[in-house]
């Protein structure tokens, strides 16, 4: 079993930055593709960003390209999401997720392990 714990969320003004972290309970995630998803009130959970096991391949949803950066430190069993130039529409609960293969995916259904989520609120 893999446990994922997100941190770094909070309240920030539009244009500000936050850095989310996702710490895993087991070193095995260094072999897994990892992703960040988000869910706003009344909306479905949506893909934000993903990174392969090596960090060599990354995907982003179009609306965050150029503003968000996903990265990982396998020695620390941690994945990060640097969020810059935040907008009110980025407000959501952000979830970290892990696959059980090294490749990455934009699909919610391809991730097996999930964190509890961290709230990000961007005020206008």
CSV table of N, CA and C in Angstrom, one decimal:
chain,number,residue,atom,x,y,z
A,1,UNK,N,0.8,-1.2,0.0
A,1,UNK,CA,0.0,0.0,0.0
A,1,UNK,C,0.9,1.3,0.0
A,2,UNK,N,0.5,2.2,-0.8
A,2,UNK,CA,1.2,3.5,-0.9
A,2,UNK,C,0.4,4.6,-0.3
A,3,UNK,N,0.9,5.4,0.6
A,3,UNK,CA,0.2,6.5,1.1
A,3,UNK,C,0.8,7.8,0.5
A,4,UNK,N,-0.1,8.7,0.1
A,4,UNK,CA,0.4,10.0,-0.4
A,4,UNK,C,-0.2,11.1,0.4
A,5,UNK,N,0.7,12.0,0.8
A,5,UNK,CA,0.2,13.2,1.6
A,5,UNK,C,0.6,14.5,0.9
A,6,UNK,N,-0.4,15.2,0.6
A,6,UNK,CA,-0.1,16.5,0.0
A,6,UNK,C,0.0,17.6,1.0
A,7,UNK,N,0.7,18.7,0.7
A,7,UNK,CA,0.9,19.8,1.5
A,7,UNK,C,1.2,21.0,0.6
A,8,UNK,N,1.1,22.2,1.2
A,8,UNK,CA,1.5,23.4,0.5
A,8,UNK,C,0.3,24.3,0.0
A,9,UNK,N,-0.9,23.8,0.2
A,9,UNK,CA,-2.0,24.6,-0.3
A,9,UNK,C,-2.3,25.8,0.6
A,10,UNK,N,-3.2,26.6,0.2
A,10,UNK,CA,-3.5,27.8,1.0
A,10,UNK,C,-4.3,28.8,0.2
A,11,UNK,N,-4.4,30.0,0.8
A,11,UNK,CA,-5.0,31.1,0.2
A,11,UNK,C,-4.0,32.1,-0.4
A,12,UNK,N,-4.2,32.5,-1.6
A,12,UNK,CA,-3.2,33.4,-2.3
A,12,UNK,C,-4.0,34.3,-3.2
A,13,UNK,N,-3.4,35.5,-3.4
A,13,UNK,CA,-4.1,36.5,-4.3
A,13,UNK,C,-3.7,36.1,-5.7
A,14,UNK,N,-4.6,36.5,-6.6
A,14,UNK,CA,-4.4,36.3,-8.1
A,14,UNK,C,-3.0,36.9,-8.4
A,15,UNK,N,-2.3,36.1,-9.2
A,15,UNK,CA,-0.9,36.5,-9.6
A,15,UNK,C,0.2,35.9,-8.7
A,16,UNK,N,-0.2,35.3,-7.6
A,16,UNK,CA,0.7,34.8,-6.6
A,16,UNK,C,1.1,33.4,-7.0
A,17,UNK,N,1.9,32.8,-6.1
A,17,UNK,CA,2.5,31.5,-6.3
A,17,UNK,C,2.3,30.6,-5.1
A,18,UNK,N,2.2,29.3,-5.4
A,18,UNK,CA,2.2,28.3,-4.3
A,18,UNK,C,3.0,27.1,-4.8
A,19,UNK,N,3.6,26.3,-3.9
A,19,UNK,CA,4.3,25.1,-4.3
A,19,UNK,C,3.7,24.0,-3.5
A,20,UNK,N,3.1,23.0,-4.2
A,20,UNK,CA,2.5,21.9,-3.6
A,20,UNK,C,3.5,20.7,-3.5
A,21,UNK,N,3.5,20.0,-2.5
A,21,UNK,CA,4.3,18.8,-2.3
A,21,UNK,C,3.5,17.6,-2.1
A,22,UNK,N,4.0,16.5,-2.5
A,22,UNK,CA,3.3,15.2,-2.4
A,22,UNK,C,4.4,14.2,-1.9
A,23,UNK,N,4.3,13.8,-0.6
A,23,UNK,CA,5.2,12.9,0.0
A,23,UNK,C,4.6,11.5,0.0
A,24,UNK,N,5.4,10.5,-0.4
A,24,UNK,CA,4.9,9.1,-0.5
A,24,UNK,C,5.5,8.3,0.6
A,25,UNK,N,4.8,7.3,1.0
A,25,UNK,CA,5.2,6.5,2.2
A,25,UNK,C,6.2,5.5,1.8
A,26,UNK,N,6.3,5.2,0.5
A,26,UNK,CA,7.3,4.2,0.1
A,26,UNK,C,8.1,4.6,-1.0
A,27,UNK,N,9.4,4.1,-1.0
A,27,UNK,CA,10.3,4.5,-2.1
A,27,UNK,C,9.9,4.0,-3.4
A,28,UNK,N,9.0,3.1,-3.5
A,28,UNK,CA,8.7,2.4,-4.7
A,28,UNK,C,8.1,3.4,-5.7
A,29,UNK,N,7.6,4.6,-5.2
A,29,UNK,CA,7.0,5.5,-6.2
A,29,UNK,C,8.1,6.1,-7.1
A,30,UNK,N,9.4,5.9,-6.8
A,30,UNK,CA,10.4,6.3,-7.8
A,30,UNK,C,10.3,5.6,-9.1
A,31,UNK,N,9.5,4.5,-9.1
A,31,UNK,CA,9.3,3.8,-10.4
A,31,UNK,C,8.0,4.1,-11.0
A,32,UNK,N,7.2,4.9,-10.4
A,32,UNK,CA,5.8,5.2,-10.8
A,32,UNK,C,5.7,6.5,-11.5
A,33,UNK,N,4.8,6.5,-12.5
A,33,UNK,CA,4.3,7.8,-13.1
A,33,UNK,C,3.4,8.5,-12.0
A,34,UNK,N,3.6,9.8,-11.9
A,34,UNK,CA,2.8,10.5,-10.9
A,34,UNK,C,2.0,11.7,-11.5
A,35,UNK,N,0.9,12.0,-10.9
A,35,UNK,CA,0.1,13.1,-11.5
A,35,UNK,C,-0.5,14.0,-10.4
A,36,UNK,N,-0.9,15.2,-10.9
A,36,UNK,CA,-1.7,16.1,-10.0
A,36,UNK,C,-3.1,16.3,-10.7
A,37,UNK,N,-4.1,16.2,-10.0
A,37,UNK,CA,-5.5,16.5,-10.4
A,37,UNK,C,-6.1,17.5,-9.5
A,38,UNK,N,-7.2,18.1,-9.9
A,38,UNK,CA,-7.9,19.1,-9.1
A,38,UNK,C,-9.4,18.9,-9.3
A,39,UNK,N,-10.1,19.4,-8.2
A,39,UNK,CA,-11.5,19.3,-8.3
A,39,UNK,C,-12.1,20.6,-7.6
A,40,UNK,N,-12.8,21.3,-8.4
A,40,UNK,CA,-13.5,22.5,-7.9
A,40,UNK,C,-14.9,22.1,-7.5
A,41,UNK,N,-15.5,22.9,-6.6
A,41,UNK,CA,-16.9,22.6,-6.1
A,41,UNK,C,-17.9,22.5,-7.3
A,42,UNK,N,-18.6,21.4,-7.3
A,42,UNK,CA,-19.6,21.2,-8.3
A,42,UNK,C,-19.1,20.7,-9.7
A,43,UNK,N,-17.8,20.5,-9.7
A,43,UNK,CA,-17.2,20.1,-11.0
A,43,UNK,C,-16.5,18.7,-10.8
A,44,UNK,N,-16.2,18.1,-12.0
A,44,UNK,CA,-15.5,16.8,-11.9
A,44,UNK,C,-14.0,17.0,-11.7
A,45,UNK,N,-13.4,16.0,-11.2
A,45,UNK,CA,-12.0,16.0,-11.0
A,45,UNK,C,-11.3,16.1,-12.4
A,46,UNK,N,-10.3,16.9,-12.5
A,46,UNK,CA,-9.7,17.1,-13.8
A,46,UNK,C,-8.2,17.0,-13.7
A,47,UNK,N,-7.6,16.6,-14.8
A,47,UNK,CA,-6.1,16.4,-14.9
A,47,UNK,C,-5.4,17.8,-14.9
A,48,UNK,N,-4.3,17.9,-14.2
A,48,UNK,CA,-3.5,19.1,-14.2
A,48,UNK,C,-2.2,18.9,-14.8
A,49,UNK,N,-1.4,17.9,-14.3
A,49,UNK,CA,-0.1,17.7,-14.7
A,49,UNK,C,0.4,16.3,-14.4
A,50,UNK,N,1.3,15.7,-15.1
A,50,UNK,CA,1.9,14.4,-14.8
A,50,UNK,C,3.3,14.3,-15.2
A,51,UNK,N,4.0,13.4,-14.6
A,51,UNK,CA,5.5,13.3,-14.8
A,51,UNK,C,5.8,11.8,-14.8
A,52,UNK,N,6.7,11.4,-15.7
A,52,UNK,CA,7.1,10.0,-15.7
A,52,UNK,C,8.0,9.6,-14.6
A,53,UNK,N,8.4,8.4,-14.4
A,53,UNK,CA,9.2,7.9,-13.3
A,53,UNK,C,10.5,8.6,-13.3
A,54,UNK,N,11.1,8.9,-14.4
A,54,UNK,CA,12.4,9.5,-14.5
A,54,UNK,C,12.4,11.0,-14.5
A,55,UNK,N,11.2,11.5,-14.7
A,55,UNK,CA,11.0,13.0,-14.9
A,55,UNK,C,11.3,13.4,-16.3
A,56,UNK,N,11.5,12.5,-17.2
A,56,UNK,CA,11.9,12.8,-18.5
A,56,UNK,C,10.7,13.2,-19.4
A,57,UNK,N,9.5,12.9,-19.0
A,57,UNK,CA,8.3,13.2,-19.8
A,57,UNK,C,7.3,13.9,-18.8
A,58,UNK,N,6.8,15.0,-19.3
A,58,UNK,CA,5.7,15.7,-18.5
A,58,UNK,C,4.6,16.1,-19.4
A,59,UNK,N,3.4,16.1,-18.8
A,59,UNK,CA,2.2,16.6,-19.5
A,59,UNK,C,1.6,17.7,-18.7
A,60,UNK,N,0.9,18.6,-19.3
A,60,UNK,CA,0.1,19.6,-18.6
A,60,UNK,C,-1.2,19.8,-19.3
A,61,UNK,N,-2.2,20.2,-18.6
A,61,UNK,CA,-3.4,20.6,-19.2
A,61,UNK,C,-3.1,22.0,-19.8
A,62,UNK,N,-3.8,22.3,-20.9
A,62,UNK,CA,-3.5,23.5,-21.6
A,62,UNK,C,-3.6,24.8,-20.8
A,63,UNK,N,-4.6,24.9,-19.9
A,63,UNK,CA,-4.8,26.1,-19.1
A,63,UNK,C,-3.7,26.4,-18.1
A,64,UNK,N,-2.8,25.4,-17.8
A,64,UNK,CA,-1.8,25.7,-16.9
A,64,UNK,C,-0.4,25.7,-17.5
A,65,UNK,N,-0.3,25.4,-18.8
A,65,UNK,CA,1.0,25.4,-19.4
A,65,UNK,C,1.6,26.8,-19.3
A,66,UNK,N,2.9,26.8,-19.0
A,66,UNK,CA,3.6,28.1,-18.9
A,66,UNK,C,3.5,28.7,-17.5
A,67,UNK,N,2.6,28.2,-16.7
A,67,UNK,CA,2.4,28.7,-15.3
A,67,UNK,C,2.7,27.7,-14.2
A,68,UNK,N,2.4,26.4,-14.5
A,68,UNK,CA,2.7,25.3,-13.5
A,68,UNK,C,3.9,24.5,-14.0
A,69,UNK,N,4.6,24.0,-13.0
A,69,UNK,CA,5.7,23.1,-13.3
A,69,UNK,C,5.7,21.9,-12.4
A,70,UNK,N,5.6,20.7,-12.9
A,70,UNK,CA,5.7,19.5,-12.1
A,70,UNK,C,7.1,19.0,-12.1
A,71,UNK,N,7.5,18.5,-10.9
A,71,UNK,CA,8.9,17.9,-10.8
A,71,UNK,C,8.9,16.8,-9.7
A,72,UNK,N,10.0,16.1,-9.6
A,72,UNK,CA,10.0,15.1,-8.6
A,72,UNK,C,11.4,14.9,-8.1
A,73,UNK,N,11.5,14.4,-6.9
A,73,UNK,CA,12.8,14.1,-6.3
A,73,UNK,C,12.7,12.7,-5.7
A,74,UNK,N,13.1,11.7,-6.5
A,74,UNK,CA,12.9,10.3,-6.2
A,74,UNK,C,13.7,9.9,-4.9
A,75,UNK,N,14.7,10.6,-4.6
A,75,UNK,CA,15.5,10.3,-3.4
A,75,UNK,C,14.7,10.7,-2.2
A,76,UNK,N,13.8,11.6,-2.3
A,76,UNK,CA,13.0,12.1,-1.2
A,76,UNK,C,11.5,11.5,-1.3
A,77,UNK,N,11.3,10.7,-2.3
A,77,UNK,CA,9.9,10.2,-2.5
A,77,UNK,C,8.9,11.3,-2.6
A,78,UNK,N,9.2,12.3,-3.3
A,78,UNK,CA,8.3,13.5,-3.3
A,78,UNK,C,8.1,14.1,-4.7
A,79,UNK,N,6.9,14.5,-4.9
A,79,UNK,CA,6.6,15.1,-6.2
A,79,UNK,C,6.1,16.5,-5.9
A,80,UNK,N,6.4,17.5,-6.8
A,80,UNK,CA,6.1,18.9,-6.5
A,80,UNK,C,5.2,19.4,-7.7
A,81,UNK,N,4.5,20.5,-7.3
A,81,UNK,CA,3.8,21.2,-8.3
A,81,UNK,C,4.0,22.7,-8.0
A,82,UNK,N,4.8,23.3,-8.8
A,82,UNK,CA,5.0,24.8,-8.6
A,82,UNK,C,4.0,25.5,-9.4
A,83,UNK,N,3.2,26.4,-8.8
A,83,UNK,CA,2.1,27.1,-9.4
A,83,UNK,C,2.4,28.6,-9.4
A,84,UNK,N,2.6,29.2,-10.5
A,84,UNK,CA,2.8,30.6,-10.6
A,84,UNK,C,1.7,31.3,-11.4
A,85,UNK,N,1.6,32.6,-11.2
A,85,UNK,CA,0.6,33.4,-11.9
A,85,UNK,C,-0.8,32.8,-11.7
A,86,UNK,N,-1.1,32.5,-10.5
A,86,UNK,CA,-2.3,31.8,-10.2
A,86,UNK,C,-3.5,32.7,-10.5
A,87,UNK,N,-4.6,32.0,-10.9
A,87,UNK,CA,-5.8,32.7,-11.3
A,87,UNK,C,-7.0,32.2,-10.4
A,88,UNK,N,-8.0,33.0,-10.2
A,88,UNK,CA,-9.2,32.5,-9.4
A,88,UNK,C,-9.7,31.2,-9.9
A,89,UNK,N,-9.7,30.9,-11.2
A,89,UNK,CA,-10.2,29.7,-11.8
A,89,UNK,C,-9.3,28.5,-11.4
A,90,UNK,N,-8.1,28.7,-10.8
A,90,UNK,CA,-7.3,27.6,-10.3
A,90,UNK,C,-7.8,27.1,-9.0
A,91,UNK,N,-8.7,27.8,-8.4
A,91,UNK,CA,-9.2,27.4,-7.0
A,91,UNK,C,-9.8,26.0,-7.1
A,92,UNK,N,-9.4,25.1,-6.2
A,92,UNK,CA,-9.8,23.7,-6.2
A,92,UNK,C,-9.1,23.0,-5.1
A,93,UNK,N,-9.5,21.8,-4.9
A,93,UNK,CA,-8.8,20.8,-4.1
A,93,UNK,C,-7.8,20.1,-5.0
A,94,UNK,N,-6.6,20.1,-4.7
A,94,UNK,CA,-5.5,19.5,-5.5
A,94,UNK,C,-5.1,18.1,-5.0
A,95,UNK,N,-5.1,17.1,-5.8
A,95,UNK,CA,-4.8,15.8,-5.4
A,95,UNK,C,-3.6,15.2,-6.1
A,96,UNK,N,-2.8,14.5,-5.4
A,96,UNK,CA,-1.6,13.8,-5.9
A,96,UNK,C,-2.0,12.4,-6.2
A,97,UNK,N,-1.5,11.8,-7.2
A,97,UNK,CA,-1.9,10.4,-7.6
A,97,UNK,C,-0.7,9.7,-8.1
A,98,UNK,N,-0.7,8.4,-7.9
A,98,UNK,CA,0.4,7.5,-8.4
A,98,UNK,C,-0.1,6.4,-9.2
A,99,UNK,N,0.6,6.1,-10.3
A,99,UNK,CA,0.3,4.9,-11.1
A,99,UNK,C,1.1,3.8,-10.5
A,100,UNK,N,1.0,2.6,-11.2
A,100,UNK,CA,1.8,1.5,-10.8
A,100,UNK,C,2.7,1.1,-11.9
A,101,UNK,N,2.9,2.0,-12.9
A,101,UNK,CA,3.8,1.8,-14.0
A,101,UNK,C,4.6,3.1,-14.1
A,102,UNK,N,5.7,3.1,-14.9
A,102,UNK,CA,6.5,4.3,-14.9
A,102,UNK,C,6.0,5.4,-15.9
A,103,UNK,N,5.2,5.0,-16.8
A,103,UNK,CA,4.7,6.0,-17.8
A,103,UNK,C,3.6,6.8,-17.2
A,104,UNK,N,3.2,7.9,-17.9
A,104,UNK,CA,2.2,8.8,-17.4
A,104,UNK,C,1.0,8.8,-18.2
A,105,UNK,N,-0.1,9.4,-17.6
A,105,UNK,CA,-1.4,9.4,-18.2
A,105,UNK,C,-2.1,10.6,-17.8
A,106,UNK,N,-3.0,11.1,-18.6
A,106,UNK,CA,-3.9,12.2,-18.3
A,106,UNK,C,-5.3,11.7,-17.7
A,107,UNK,N,-5.4,10.4,-17.7
A,107,UNK,CA,-6.7,9.8,-17.3
A,107,UNK,C,-6.8,9.5,-15.8
A,108,UNK,N,-7.8,9.9,-15.2
A,108,UNK,CA,-8.1,9.7,-13.8
A,108,UNK,C,-8.0,8.2,-13.5
A,109,UNK,N,-8.6,7.4,-14.4
A,109,UNK,CA,-8.7,5.9,-14.1
A,109,UNK,C,-7.4,5.2,-14.2
A,110,UNK,N,-6.4,5.8,-14.7
A,110,UNK,CA,-5.1,5.1,-14.8
A,110,UNK,C,-4.2,5.2,-13.5
A,111,UNK,N,-4.7,5.9,-12.5
A,111,UNK,CA,-4.0,6.1,-11.3
A,111,UNK,C,-4.6,5.3,-10.1
A,112,UNK,N,-3.7,4.6,-9.4
A,112,UNK,CA,-4.2,3.7,-8.4
A,112,UNK,C,-4.3,4.3,-7.0
A,113,UNK,N,-3.2,5.1,-6.7
A,113,UNK,CA,-3.1,5.6,-5.3
A,113,UNK,C,-3.4,7.1,-5.3
A,114,UNK,N,-4.1,7.6,-4.3
A,114,UNK,CA,-4.5,9.0,-4.2
A,114,UNK,C,-4.2,9.6,-2.8
A,115,UNK,N,-3.9,10.8,-2.8
A,115,UNK,CA,-3.8,11.5,-1.5
A,115,UNK,C,-5.1,12.1,-1.1
A,116,UNK,N,-5.1,12.7,0.0
A,116,UNK,CA,-6.4,13.2,0.6
A,116,UNK,C,-6.7,14.6,0.0
A,117,UNK,N,-5.8,15.3,-0.6
A,117,UNK,CA,-6.1,16.6,-1.2
A,117,UNK,C,-5.6,17.7,-0.4
A,118,UNK,N,-5.3,18.8,-1.0
A,118,UNK,CA,-5.0,20.1,-0.3
A,118,UNK,C,-5.7,21.2,-1.0
A,119,UNK,N,-6.3,22.1,-0.2
A,119,UNK,CA,-7.1,23.2,-0.8
A,119,UNK,C,-6.2,24.3,-1.3
A,120,UNK,N,-6.5,24.8,-2.5
A,120,UNK,CA,-5.9,26.0,-3.1
A,120,UNK,C,-7.0,27.0,-3.4
A,121,UNK,N,-6.9,28.1,-2.8
A,121,UNK,CA,-7.9,29.2,-3.0
A,121,UNK,C,-7.2,30.4,-3.5
A,122,UNK,N,-7.6,30.9,-4.7
A,122,UNK,CA,-7.0,32.1,-5.3
A,122,UNK,C,-8.1,33.2,-5.3
A,123,UNK,N,-7.8,34.3,-4.6
A,123,UNK,CA,-8.7,35.4,-4.5
A,123,UNK,C,-8.4,36.4,-5.6
A,124,UNK,N,-9.5,37.1,-6.1
A,124,UNK,CA,-9.3,38.0,-7.2
A,124,UNK,C,-9.0,39.4,-6.6
